[in-house]
Amino acid sequence: MEWLLLKKLVIVVTGTPCVGKTSVARLLASKLNAVYVNLTELAVKNKLTIGTDEKRGGSLIVNEEGLKEAIGRIIYETGEQSIVIDGHYAASVVPKKLITHAFVLRRDPVELRGFMEKAGFSGNKLWENLASEILDVCLVDALNAYGKEGVCEIDATGKSVEEVVEDILAVLNGCKRCRVGVVDWLGKLESEGILEEYLRI
């Protein structure tokens, strides 16, 4: 079973909410003829939610152990050679031994704020998620879960979904280097004099 797994391409697409994960992951899966897995949809479908976090705008709380098992089954049992997994908490539920690449999407907090407000984020939910992006939370989680060799950071600022997917495919094809440390939102916002406005948590 381990040998069969090694032949599969298992890609995690993660990042702060509203950074563009789902659109990118869906298109990437289509380009690779891969199985697409949205972690929240998988949790709901398999009744692997254990409540909601009212402090965070009613975000679903998932059964992490149950979700790990469900993902493992999908990866092992699918006949497809590629799987794309989409979710901002992927690093908590997709074990290192199951993945080949983790792409962390980043977006300038000024642009991201517009995306979040358009999606209905406000108050604490807005500022907490912006703080997560500014403080590299999803990147740090991915690095802790997968190690530097397995994590690629992609700056999606100002890019279309197609352009971001092309960047990812270039890494997968060996045409572009997998890197971390490509953005510094703290430094950028500070230099623009708007850090306090954005970092309210």
Coordinates of C-alpha atoms in Angstrom, one line a residue, residues 26-200:
R26 CA -10.5 23.3 -8.4
L27 CA -8.7 24.5 -11.6
L28 CA -5.5 22.7 -10.6
A29 CA -7.4 19.5 -10.1
S30 CA -9.0 19.9 -13.5
K31 CA -5.7 20.5 -15.2
L32 CA -4.1 17.5 -13.5
N33 CA -7.2 15.2 -14.0
A34 CA -7.0 14.9 -10.2
V35 CA -9.5 14.0 -7.5
Y36 CA -10.5 17.3 -5.8
V37 CA -11.1 17.2 -2.0
N38 CA -12.5 20.2 -0.1
L39 CA -11.9 19.5 3.6
T40 CA -14.9 21.3 4.9
E41 CA -17.3 19.6 2.4
L42 CA -15.7 16.3 3.3
A43 CA -16.2 16.9 7.0
V44 CA -19.9 17.9 6.5
K45 CA -20.6 15.0 4.1
N46 CA -19.1 12.4 6.5
K47 CA -20.6 14.0 9.7
L48 CA -17.2 14.9 11.0
T49 CA -18.1 18.2 12.5
I50 CA -18.4 18.6 16.3
G51 CA -19.9 22.1 16.6
T52 CA -19.3 25.7 15.6
D53 CA -17.0 28.4 16.9
E54 CA -19.2 31.3 17.6
K55 CA -16.3 33.5 18.4
R56 CA -15.1 33.1 14.9
G57 CA -18.4 33.8 13.1
G58 CA -19.8 30.3 13.4
S59 CA -16.9 28.5 11.7
L60 CA -17.2 24.7 11.8
I61 CA -15.2 22.7 14.3
V62 CA -14.1 19.5 12.7
N63 CA -13.2 16.0 14.1
E64 CA -9.6 16.1 13.1
E65 CA -8.9 12.4 13.7
G66 CA -12.0 11.3 11.8
L67 CA -11.0 13.7 9.0
K68 CA -7.5 12.3 8.8
E69 CA -8.9 8.8 8.4
A70 CA -11.3 9.9 5.7
I71 CA -8.5 11.6 3.7
G72 CA -6.3 8.6 4.1
R73 CA -9.0 6.4 2.7
I74 CA -9.6 8.7 -0.3
I75 CA -5.8 8.8 -1.1
Y76 CA -5.3 5.1 -0.8
E77 CA -8.5 3.9 -2.5
T78 CA -8.8 6.3 -5.5
G79 CA -7.8 5.0 -8.8
E80 CA -6.6 8.5 -9.9
Q81 CA -2.9 9.3 -9.8
S82 CA -3.3 12.8 -8.5
I83 CA -5.3 14.3 -5.6
V84 CA -5.7 18.0 -4.7
I85 CA -6.8 18.8 -1.2
D86 CA -8.2 22.2 -0.4
G87 CA -8.5 23.8 3.1
H88 CA -7.0 26.4 5.4
Y89 CA -6.6 23.9 8.2
A90 CA -5.1 21.2 6.0
A91 CA -1.8 21.1 8.0
S92 CA -3.8 19.9 11.0
V93 CA -5.5 17.0 9.3
V94 CA -3.4 15.8 6.3
P95 CA -0.4 13.9 7.6
K96 CA 3.1 14.6 6.1
K97 CA 3.5 11.0 5.0
L98 CA 0.5 11.3 2.7
I99 CA 1.5 14.4 0.7
T100 CA 4.0 15.2 -2.0
H101 CA 3.6 19.1 -2.1
A102 CA 1.9 21.8 0.0
F103 CA 1.2 25.1 -1.7
V104 CA 0.5 28.0 0.7
L105 CA -1.3 30.8 -1.2
R106 CA -0.5 34.4 0.0
R107 CA -2.2 37.7 -0.8
D108 CA -1.4 41.2 0.1
P109 CA -3.6 42.1 3.2
V110 CA -4.9 45.3 1.5
E111 CA -6.2 43.2 -1.5
L112 CA -7.3 40.4 0.8
R113 CA -9.3 42.8 3.0
G114 CA -11.4 43.7 -0.1
F115 CA -12.0 40.0 -0.9
M116 CA -13.0 39.3 2.7
E117 CA -15.4 42.2 2.9
K118 CA -17.0 41.2 -0.4
A119 CA -17.4 37.7 1.2
G120 CA -19.2 39.2 4.2
F121 CA -16.4 39.2 6.7
S122 CA -16.6 41.9 9.3
G123 CA -15.6 42.7 12.9
N124 CA -13.4 40.2 14.7
K125 CA -13.7 37.6 12.0
L126 CA -12.2 40.1 9.5
W127 CA -9.4 41.3 11.7
E128 CA -8.4 37.8 13.0
N129 CA -8.1 36.4 9.5
L130 CA -6.2 39.5 8.2
A131 CA -3.9 39.1 11.2
S132 CA -3.4 35.4 10.3
E133 CA -2.2 36.4 6.8
I134 CA 0.0 39.2 8.1
L135 CA 1.6 36.9 10.7
D136 CA 2.1 34.0 8.3
V137 CA -0.1 31.6 10.3
C138 CA -0.9 29.2 7.5
L139 CA 2.7 29.2 6.3
V140 CA 4.0 28.4 9.8
D141 CA 1.4 25.7 10.3
A142 CA 2.5 24.1 6.9
L143 CA 6.2 24.3 7.7
N144 CA 5.6 22.8 11.1
A145 CA 3.5 20.0 9.6
Y146 CA 5.5 19.2 6.4
G147 CA 9.0 20.7 6.8
K148 CA 10.6 23.3 4.5
E149 CA 11.3 20.8 1.7
G150 CA 7.6 20.1 1.2
V151 CA 6.2 23.6 1.3
C152 CA 6.0 26.1 -1.6
E153 CA 4.7 29.7 -1.0
I154 CA 2.9 31.3 -3.9
D155 CA 2.1 35.0 -3.9
A156 CA -1.4 35.3 -5.5
T157 CA -1.6 39.2 -5.2
G158 CA -2.9 40.7 -8.4
K159 CA -3.0 37.4 -10.2
S160 CA -5.9 35.6 -11.9
V161 CA -6.7 32.1 -10.8
E162 CA -5.2 30.8 -14.1
E163 CA -1.9 32.6 -13.4
V164 CA -1.7 31.1 -9.9
V165 CA -2.3 27.7 -11.3
E166 CA 0.4 28.2 -13.9
D167 CA 2.8 29.1 -11.1
I168 CA 1.9 25.9 -9.3
L169 CA 2.3 23.8 -12.4
A170 CA 5.7 25.4 -13.1
V171 CA 6.8 24.2 -9.7
L172 CA 5.4 20.7 -10.3
N173 CA 7.1 20.5 -13.7
G174 CA 10.4 21.6 -12.3
C175 CA 10.4 24.9 -14.3
K176 CA 10.2 27.0 -11.1
R177 CA 11.8 26.6 -7.7
C178 CA 9.7 25.8 -4.7
R179 CA 10.4 28.6 -2.2
V180 CA 9.2 30.0 1.1
G181 CA 9.9 33.5 2.4
V182 CA 8.5 35.2 -0.7
V183 CA 6.4 37.9 1.1
D184 CA 6.8 40.1 4.1
W185 CA 3.5 41.7 4.8
L186 CA 4.5 43.0 8.2
G187 CA 7.4 45.0 6.6
K188 CA 5.3 46.1 3.7
L189 CA 2.4 47.4 5.8
E190 CA 4.8 49.1 8.2
S191 CA 6.7 50.8 5.4
E192 CA 3.3 52.1 4.0
G193 CA 2.3 53.3 7.5
I194 CA -0.8 51.2 7.7
L195 CA 0.3 48.3 9.9
E196 CA -1.7 49.5 13.0
E197 CA -4.9 49.8 10.8
Y198 CA -4.6 46.2 9.7
L199 CA -3.1 44.5 12.8
R200 CA -6.0 45.1 15.2

